[in-house]
Amino acid sequence: MTASDPDPDSAPSSTLAPAVLISEVGPRDGLQSVAATMPTAAKQGWIAALHAAGLREIEVASFVPARLLPQMADAAEVVRHAVALPGLRVMALVPNLRGAQAALAAGAHKLTMPVSASEAHSLANVRKTPMAMVDEVRAIDALRRGLAGSGPMAGLEAGISTAFGCTLQGRVDEDAVIRLAVACAEAGADEVGLSDTVGYANPAQVRRLFTRLRSELGDKAGAAHMHNTRGLGLANCLAAYEAGVRTFDASQGGLGGCPYAPGASGNVVTEDLVFMFEAMGVATGVDLARLLAAREALRAGLPGEPIYGMTPEAGLPKGFAPAAAPAHSRDTSTGEMRNV
């Protein structure tokens, strides 16, 4: 049995449902932000190791032209491998209709779209205005609905990039962020999250914006995607949790950043985020020991690339016990989170 075909019995033994969903974005957000290209087989082995640790939603690829992001040239092959892992919801980033067509053809379960609240960042990142990206959301929603007769309809998430500030534009108006989020939901997105693309956010701002988002969108209010650029990643995740957020993006080893946002660096470290929640008694469904072991697959695929994390460096505290997961917070037949 190869590293890309983990023993099903190696999954965490608990069948109880987690209270929060940790959505791993390292294989996409992390890998597209480093200069080196991880070999396809190494990506598959890393994704399998993350899955074996209990992660059940992983963003595995970005469907963009290979000339722009050669690190993602094997996106379809990586998706086809990942969808064979039992119980895994496979996500792919798509910036436009063409990318969505390719991702759906490869079998992705969920599409994520970057819709920037900063016009300057939007033009640099996808060469479209924010409202033009709302039109893309509408077109992709129509595409997935048109294909729904051939199987389960893929999910569609809009991530509002630079929601807390932008290195190109500076301040981003909070009212504009909420208007854009509502427009994406009205255009067909199942959920709309907020992203601190450049690490400008602070906990008070995070709590305020997510409270407003949840007030406007209810169950369609989605994930918190925080960066640790200025050391506030975990504090911002905690503020989002206190505002009612239950889905959190994170990247193993803290890999990630936006290549089109100067000064953007590292995502929240998955290992540290899982430890924080488990130590608080908030179950993640992730086996920390296996998650720490998965770093070896990352290192093997990107030799010499710096990876980060306080928990991996310090180790687990003596006597540490993970949280007990409440059985009512996830529908185990579909993998969908319920309100908790």
PDB file of C-alpha atoms in Angstrom, residues 99-326:
ATOM      1  CA  GLY A  99     -11.522  27.061 -14.416  1.00  0.00           C
ATOM      2  CA  ALA A 100     -14.838  25.879 -12.991  1.00  0.00           C
ATOM      3  CA  GLN A 101     -15.499  23.733 -16.049  1.00  0.00           C
ATOM      4  CA  ALA A 102     -12.113  22.038 -15.654  1.00  0.00           C
ATOM      5  CA  ALA A 103     -12.521  21.546 -11.910  1.00  0.00           C
ATOM      6  CA  LEU A 104     -15.969  19.999 -12.287  1.00  0.00           C
ATOM      7  CA  ALA A 105     -14.747  17.744 -15.079  1.00  0.00           C
ATOM      8  CA  ALA A 106     -12.006  16.491 -12.732  1.00  0.00           C
ATOM      9  CA  GLY A 107     -14.617  15.709 -10.062  1.00  0.00           C
ATOM     10  CA  ALA A 108     -14.154  18.485  -7.481  1.00  0.00           C
ATOM     11  CA  HIS A 109     -16.860  18.454  -4.813  1.00  0.00           C
ATOM     12  CA  LYS A 110     -16.688  22.169  -4.057  1.00  0.00           C
ATOM     13  CA  LEU A 111     -15.521  25.263  -5.931  1.00  0.00           C
ATOM     14  CA  THR A 112     -14.074  28.277  -4.158  1.00  0.00           C
ATOM     15  CA  MET A 113     -13.933  31.671  -5.854  1.00  0.00           C
ATOM     16  CA  PRO A 114     -11.708  34.590  -4.851  1.00  0.00           C
ATOM     17  CA  VAL A 115     -13.806  37.763  -4.918  1.00  0.00           C
ATOM     18  CA  SER A 116     -11.737  40.675  -3.677  1.00  0.00           C
ATOM     19  CA  ALA A 117     -13.261  43.597  -1.810  1.00  0.00           C
ATOM     20  CA  SER A 118     -10.321  45.724  -2.983  1.00  0.00           C
ATOM     21  CA  GLU A 119     -10.616  46.763  -6.608  1.00  0.00           C
ATOM     22  CA  ALA A 120      -6.833  47.190  -6.862  1.00  0.00           C
ATOM     23  CA  HIS A 121      -6.232  43.658  -5.604  1.00  0.00           C
ATOM     24  CA  SER A 122      -9.021  42.230  -7.754  1.00  0.00           C
ATOM     25  CA  LEU A 123      -7.506  43.709 -10.905  1.00  0.00           C
ATOM     26  CA  ALA A 124      -4.032  42.466  -9.944  1.00  0.00           C
ATOM     27  CA  ASN A 125      -5.229  38.993  -8.973  1.00  0.00           C
ATOM     28  CA  VAL A 126      -7.921  38.094 -11.524  1.00  0.00           C
ATOM     29  CA  ARG A 127      -7.944  41.119 -13.874  1.00  0.00           C
ATOM     30  CA  LYS A 128     -11.593  41.798 -13.150  1.00  0.00           C
ATOM     31  CA  THR A 129     -13.439  44.250 -10.917  1.00  0.00           C
ATOM     32  CA  PRO A 130     -15.206  42.917  -7.820  1.00  0.00           C
ATOM     33  CA  MET A 131     -18.628  43.234  -9.463  1.00  0.00           C
ATOM     34  CA  ALA A 132     -17.370  41.461 -12.578  1.00  0.00           C
ATOM     35  CA  MET A 133     -16.405  38.598 -10.267  1.00  0.00           C
ATOM     36  CA  VAL A 134     -19.958  38.550  -8.920  1.00  0.00           C
ATOM     37  CA  ASP A 135     -21.033  37.942 -12.523  1.00  0.00           C
ATOM     38  CA  GLU A 136     -18.578  35.022 -12.616  1.00  0.00           C
ATOM     39  CA  VAL A 137     -20.183  33.616  -9.466  1.00  0.00           C
ATOM     40  CA  ARG A 138     -23.566  33.783 -11.217  1.00  0.00           C
ATOM     41  CA  ALA A 139     -22.206  32.060 -14.331  1.00  0.00           C
ATOM     42  CA  ILE A 140     -20.541  29.284 -12.332  1.00  0.00           C
ATOM     43  CA  ASP A 141     -23.701  28.741 -10.301  1.00  0.00           C
ATOM     44  CA  ALA A 142     -25.612  28.276 -13.569  1.00  0.00           C
ATOM     45  CA  LEU A 143     -22.933  25.865 -14.821  1.00  0.00           C
ATOM     46  CA  ARG A 144     -23.039  23.622 -11.756  1.00  0.00           C
ATOM     47  CA  ARG A 145     -26.840  23.594 -11.721  1.00  0.00           C
ATOM     48  CA  GLY A 146     -26.857  22.602 -15.364  1.00  0.00           C
ATOM     49  CA  LEU A 147     -24.640  19.624 -14.549  1.00  0.00           C
ATOM     50  CA  ALA A 148     -26.523  18.590 -11.427  1.00  0.00           C
ATOM     51  CA  GLY A 149     -28.594  16.000 -13.270  1.00  0.00           C
ATOM     52  CA  SER A 150     -25.504  13.819 -13.704  1.00  0.00           C
ATOM     53  CA  GLY A 151     -24.785  13.577  -9.967  1.00  0.00           C
ATOM     54  CA  PRO A 152     -24.668  15.579  -6.723  1.00  0.00           C
ATOM     55  CA  MET A 153     -24.354  19.303  -7.327  1.00  0.00           C
ATOM     56  CA  ALA A 154     -20.949  20.743  -6.443  1.00  0.00           C
ATOM     57  CA  GLY A 155     -20.776  23.308  -3.669  1.00  0.00           C
ATOM     58  CA  LEU A 156     -19.897  26.927  -4.424  1.00  0.00           C
ATOM     59  CA  GLU A 157     -18.128  29.238  -1.998  1.00  0.00           C
ATOM     60  CA  ALA A 158     -17.140  32.858  -2.500  1.00  0.00           C
ATOM     61  CA  GLY A 159     -14.210  34.015  -0.386  1.00  0.00           C
ATOM     62  CA  ILE A 160     -14.140  37.790   0.051  1.00  0.00           C
ATOM     63  CA  SER A 161     -10.416  38.505  -0.250  1.00  0.00           C
ATOM     64  CA  THR A 162      -8.768  41.566   1.352  1.00  0.00           C
ATOM     65  CA  ALA A 163     -11.876  41.927   3.523  1.00  0.00           C
ATOM     66  CA  PHE A 164      -9.858  43.487   6.335  1.00  0.00           C
ATOM     67  CA  GLY A 165      -7.463  45.665   4.345  1.00  0.00           C
ATOM     68  CA  CYS A 166      -5.210  45.609   1.295  1.00  0.00           C
ATOM     69  CA  THR A 167      -1.524  46.318   0.734  1.00  0.00           C
ATOM     70  CA  LEU A 168      -2.368  47.860  -2.651  1.00  0.00           C
ATOM     71  CA  GLN A 169      -5.426  49.906  -1.726  1.00  0.00           C
ATOM     72  CA  GLY A 170      -5.025  50.326   2.029  1.00  0.00           C
ATOM     73  CA  ARG A 171      -8.269  50.592   3.991  1.00  0.00           C
ATOM     74  CA  VAL A 172     -11.217  48.568   2.716  1.00  0.00           C
ATOM     75  CA  ASP A 173     -14.660  49.907   3.599  1.00  0.00           C
ATOM     76  CA  GLU A 174     -16.574  47.474   5.820  1.00  0.00           C
ATOM     77  CA  ASP A 175     -19.936  48.378   4.327  1.00  0.00           C
ATOM     78  CA  ALA A 176     -18.532  47.561   0.878  1.00  0.00           C
ATOM     79  CA  VAL A 177     -17.329  44.165   2.159  1.00  0.00           C
ATOM     80  CA  ILE A 178     -20.809  43.273   3.418  1.00  0.00           C
ATOM     81  CA  ARG A 179     -22.494  44.526   0.217  1.00  0.00           C
ATOM     82  CA  LEU A 180     -20.143  42.390  -1.866  1.00  0.00           C
ATOM     83  CA  ALA A 181     -20.767  39.340   0.317  1.00  0.00           C
ATOM     84  CA  VAL A 182     -24.529  39.764  -0.038  1.00  0.00           C
ATOM     85  CA  ALA A 183     -24.153  40.187  -3.815  1.00  0.00           C
ATOM     86  CA  CYS A 184     -22.201  36.909  -4.016  1.00  0.00           C
ATOM     87  CA  ALA A 185     -24.872  35.069  -2.034  1.00  0.00           C
ATOM     88  CA  GLU A 186     -27.605  36.513  -4.229  1.00  0.00           C
ATOM     89  CA  ALA A 187     -25.599  35.446  -7.307  1.00  0.00           C
ATOM     90  CA  GLY A 188     -25.733  31.828  -6.172  1.00  0.00           C
ATOM     91  CA  ALA A 189     -22.892  31.146  -3.728  1.00  0.00           C
ATOM     92  CA  ASP A 190     -23.855  28.593  -1.074  1.00  0.00           C
ATOM     93  CA  GLU A 191     -21.586  30.278   1.431  1.00  0.00           C
ATOM     94  CA  VAL A 192     -19.526  33.441   1.637  1.00  0.00           C
ATOM     95  CA  GLY A 193     -16.448  33.708   3.851  1.00  0.00           C
ATOM     96  CA  LEU A 194     -14.063  36.520   4.754  1.00  0.00           C
ATOM     97  CA  SER A 195     -10.329  36.412   4.101  1.00  0.00           C
ATOM     98  CA  ASP A 196      -7.574  38.423   5.759  1.00  0.00           C
ATOM     99  CA  THR A 197      -5.425  38.103   2.653  1.00  0.00           C
ATOM    100  CA  VAL A 198      -2.606  40.365   3.800  1.00  0.00           C
ATOM    101  CA  GLY A 199      -2.730  39.937   7.572  1.00  0.00           C
ATOM    102  CA  TYR A 200      -4.159  43.354   8.440  1.00  0.00           C
ATOM    103  CA  ALA A 201      -7.021  42.133  10.656  1.00  0.00           C
ATOM    104  CA  ASN A 202      -7.321  42.512  14.398  1.00  0.00           C
ATOM    105  CA  PRO A 203      -9.705  40.603  16.712  1.00  0.00           C
ATOM    106  CA  ALA A 204     -12.123  43.502  17.253  1.00  0.00           C
ATOM    107  CA  GLN A 205     -12.445  44.016  13.506  1.00  0.00           C
ATOM    108  CA  VAL A 206     -12.869  40.284  12.890  1.00  0.00           C
ATOM    109  CA  ARG A 207     -15.596  39.991  15.525  1.00  0.00           C
ATOM    110  CA  ARG A 208     -17.404  43.037  14.126  1.00  0.00           C
ATOM    111  CA  LEU A 209     -17.324  41.980  10.462  1.00  0.00           C
ATOM    112  CA  PHE A 210     -18.276  38.365  11.040  1.00  0.00           C
ATOM    113  CA  THR A 211     -21.116  39.437  13.328  1.00  0.00           C
ATOM    114  CA  ARG A 212     -22.407  41.645  10.513  1.00  0.00           C
ATOM    115  CA  LEU A 213     -21.881  38.905   7.923  1.00  0.00           C
ATOM    116  CA  ARG A 214     -23.835  36.355   9.957  1.00  0.00           C
ATOM    117  CA  SER A 215     -26.588  38.895  10.565  1.00  0.00           C
ATOM    118  CA  GLU A 216     -26.927  39.484   6.811  1.00  0.00           C
ATOM    119  CA  LEU A 217     -26.421  35.958   5.482  1.00  0.00           C
ATOM    120  CA  GLY A 218     -27.376  33.588   8.288  1.00  0.00           C
ATOM    121  CA  ASP A 219     -26.386  30.033   7.367  1.00  0.00           C
ATOM    122  CA  LYS A 220     -24.651  31.272   4.201  1.00  0.00           C
ATOM    123  CA  ALA A 221     -21.985  33.039   6.284  1.00  0.00           C
ATOM    124  CA  GLY A 222     -18.890  30.929   5.688  1.00  0.00           C
ATOM    125  CA  ALA A 223     -15.291  30.397   6.675  1.00  0.00           C
ATOM    126  CA  ALA A 224     -12.714  32.573   8.364  1.00  0.00           C
ATOM    127  CA  HIS A 225      -9.484  32.596   6.342  1.00  0.00           C
ATOM    128  CA  MET A 226      -6.843  34.274   8.485  1.00  0.00           C
ATOM    129  CA  HIS A 227      -3.173  34.985   7.910  1.00  0.00           C
ATOM    130  CA  ASN A 228      -0.530  35.211  10.592  1.00  0.00           C
ATOM    131  CA  THR A 229       1.490  37.960   8.909  1.00  0.00           C
ATOM    132  CA  ARG A 230       1.522  40.104  12.049  1.00  0.00           C
ATOM    133  CA  GLY A 231       1.134  37.350  14.615  1.00  0.00           C
ATOM    134  CA  LEU A 232      -2.627  37.710  15.129  1.00  0.00           C
ATOM    135  CA  GLY A 233      -3.839  34.685  13.182  1.00  0.00           C
ATOM    136  CA  LEU A 234      -4.965  32.570  16.142  1.00  0.00           C
ATOM    137  CA  ALA A 235      -6.383  35.564  18.011  1.00  0.00           C
ATOM    138  CA  ASN A 236      -8.418  36.437  14.934  1.00  0.00           C
ATOM    139  CA  CYS A 237      -9.674  32.854  14.602  1.00  0.00           C
ATOM    140  CA  LEU A 238     -10.763  32.915  18.226  1.00  0.00           C
ATOM    141  CA  ALA A 239     -12.585  36.211  17.643  1.00  0.00           C
ATOM    142  CA  ALA A 240     -14.342  34.674  14.629  1.00  0.00           C
ATOM    143  CA  TYR A 241     -15.300  31.634  16.706  1.00  0.00           C
ATOM    144  CA  GLU A 242     -16.776  33.890  19.370  1.00  0.00           C
ATOM    145  CA  ALA A 243     -18.787  35.608  16.606  1.00  0.00           C
ATOM    146  CA  GLY A 244     -20.285  32.248  15.618  1.00  0.00           C
ATOM    147  CA  VAL A 245     -17.962  31.047  12.852  1.00  0.00           C
ATOM    148  CA  ARG A 246     -17.517  27.281  12.762  1.00  0.00           C
ATOM    149  CA  THR A 247     -15.379  26.770   9.643  1.00  0.00           C
ATOM    150  CA  PHE A 248     -11.718  27.839   9.575  1.00  0.00           C
ATOM    151  CA  ASP A 249      -9.166  27.703   6.781  1.00  0.00           C
ATOM    152  CA  ALA A 250      -5.614  26.809   7.755  1.00  0.00           C
ATOM    153  CA  SER A 251      -2.433  25.581   6.099  1.00  0.00           C
ATOM    154  CA  GLN A 252      -0.062  22.946   7.394  1.00  0.00           C
ATOM    155  CA  GLY A 253       3.280  24.486   8.288  1.00  0.00           C
ATOM    156  CA  GLY A 254       1.826  27.969   7.741  1.00  0.00           C
ATOM    157  CA  LEU A 255       2.528  27.865   4.016  1.00  0.00           C
ATOM    158  CA  GLY A 256       0.710  30.398   1.910  1.00  0.00           C
ATOM    159  CA  GLY A 257       0.145  33.972   0.906  1.00  0.00           C
ATOM    160  CA  CYS A 258      -1.100  35.757  -2.172  1.00  0.00           C
ATOM    161  CA  PRO A 259       1.433  36.165  -5.012  1.00  0.00           C
ATOM    162  CA  TYR A 260      -0.523  39.224  -6.211  1.00  0.00           C
ATOM    163  CA  ALA A 261      -0.647  41.003  -2.839  1.00  0.00           C
ATOM    164  CA  PRO A 262       2.740  42.461  -1.869  1.00  0.00           C
ATOM    165  CA  GLY A 263       3.620  41.716   1.737  1.00  0.00           C
ATOM    166  CA  ALA A 264       1.165  38.847   2.133  1.00  0.00           C
ATOM    167  CA  SER A 265       2.598  35.903   4.007  1.00  0.00           C
ATOM    168  CA  GLY A 266       1.740  32.784   5.946  1.00  0.00           C
ATOM    169  CA  ASN A 267      -1.662  31.326   6.624  1.00  0.00           C
ATOM    170  CA  VAL A 268      -2.675  30.262  10.117  1.00  0.00           C
ATOM    171  CA  VAL A 269      -0.760  27.064  10.953  1.00  0.00           C
ATOM    172  CA  THR A 270      -3.157  24.102  10.940  1.00  0.00           C
ATOM    173  CA  GLU A 271      -1.294  22.379  13.761  1.00  0.00           C
ATOM    174  CA  ASP A 272      -1.512  25.436  16.020  1.00  0.00           C
ATOM    175  CA  LEU A 273      -5.176  26.070  15.210  1.00  0.00           C
ATOM    176  CA  VAL A 274      -6.145  22.459  15.918  1.00  0.00           C
ATOM    177  CA  PHE A 275      -4.210  22.543  19.195  1.00  0.00           C
ATOM    178  CA  MET A 276      -5.895  25.784  20.274  1.00  0.00           C
ATOM    179  CA  PHE A 277      -9.387  24.433  19.715  1.00  0.00           C
ATOM    180  CA  GLU A 278      -8.698  21.005  21.198  1.00  0.00           C
ATOM    181  CA  ALA A 279      -7.085  22.572  24.271  1.00  0.00           C
ATOM    182  CA  MET A 280     -10.211  24.722  24.675  1.00  0.00           C
ATOM    183  CA  GLY A 281     -12.402  21.619  24.566  1.00  0.00           C
ATOM    184  CA  VAL A 282     -13.657  22.400  21.048  1.00  0.00           C
ATOM    185  CA  ALA A 283     -13.412  19.225  18.981  1.00  0.00           C
ATOM    186  CA  THR A 284     -11.930  19.405  15.472  1.00  0.00           C
ATOM    187  CA  GLY A 285     -12.033  15.727  14.502  1.00  0.00           C
ATOM    188  CA  VAL A 286      -8.304  15.916  13.752  1.00  0.00           C
ATOM    189  CA  ASP A 287      -5.744  13.598  15.332  1.00  0.00           C
ATOM    190  CA  LEU A 288      -2.937  15.938  16.370  1.00  0.00           C
ATOM    191  CA  ALA A 289      -0.255  13.249  16.476  1.00  0.00           C
ATOM    192  CA  ARG A 290      -1.042  12.185  12.910  1.00  0.00           C
ATOM    193  CA  LEU A 291      -1.282  15.795  11.805  1.00  0.00           C
ATOM    194  CA  LEU A 292       2.203  16.457  13.163  1.00  0.00           C
ATOM    195  CA  ALA A 293       3.435  13.316  11.401  1.00  0.00           C
ATOM    196  CA  ALA A 294       2.013  14.615   8.106  1.00  0.00           C
ATOM    197  CA  ARG A 295       4.638  17.370   8.184  1.00  0.00           C
ATOM    198  CA  GLU A 296       7.154  14.743   7.078  1.00  0.00           C
ATOM    199  CA  ALA A 297       5.244  14.272   3.812  1.00  0.00           C
ATOM    200  CA  LEU A 298       5.304  18.047   3.326  1.00  0.00           C
ATOM    201  CA  ARG A 299       9.033  18.202   4.012  1.00  0.00           C
ATOM    202  CA  ALA A 300       9.725  15.330   1.635  1.00  0.00           C
ATOM    203  CA  GLY A 301       7.828  17.048  -1.167  1.00  0.00           C
ATOM    204  CA  LEU A 302       9.394  20.485  -0.592  1.00  0.00           C
ATOM    205  CA  PRO A 303      12.902  19.810   0.732  1.00  0.00           C
ATOM    206  CA  GLY A 304      14.500  22.916   2.203  1.00  0.00           C
ATOM    207  CA  GLU A 305      11.288  24.982   2.226  1.00  0.00           C
ATOM    208  CA  PRO A 306      10.775  26.678   5.620  1.00  0.00           C
ATOM    209  CA  ILE A 307       7.683  25.490   7.453  1.00  0.00           C
ATOM    210  CA  TYR A 308       6.346  26.948  10.648  1.00  0.00           C
ATOM    211  CA  GLY A 309       4.338  26.181  13.757  1.00  0.00           C
ATOM    212  CA  MET A 310       4.727  26.670  17.486  1.00  0.00           C
ATOM    213  CA  THR A 311       2.994  23.435  18.481  1.00  0.00           C
ATOM    214  CA  PRO A 312       5.254  21.234  16.336  1.00  0.00           C
ATOM    215  CA  GLU A 313       8.305  22.924  17.830  1.00  0.00           C
ATOM    216  CA  ALA A 314       7.156  22.731  21.442  1.00  0.00           C
ATOM    217  CA  GLY A 315       5.286  19.435  21.325  1.00  0.00           C
ATOM    218  CA  LEU A 316       2.044  18.605  23.084  1.00  0.00           C
ATOM    219  CA  PRO A 317       1.802  19.418  26.801  1.00  0.00           C
ATOM    220  CA  LYS A 318       2.270  16.589  29.259  1.00  0.00           C
ATOM    221  CA  GLY A 319      -1.075  14.974  29.929  1.00  0.00           C
ATOM    222  CA  PHE A 320      -2.763  16.729  26.998  1.00  0.00           C
ATOM    223  CA  ALA A 321      -6.124  15.176  26.113  1.00  0.00           C
ATOM    224  CA  PRO A 322      -8.084  16.138  22.985  1.00  0.00           C
ATOM    225  CA  ALA A 323     -11.626  17.409  23.209  1.00  0.00           C
ATOM    226  CA  ALA A 324     -14.577  15.037  23.126  1.00  0.00           C
ATOM    227  CA  ALA A 325     -16.593  15.671  19.977  1.00  0.00           C
ATOM    228  CA  PRO A 326     -20.346  16.252  20.194  1.00  0.00           C
TER     229      PRO A 326
END
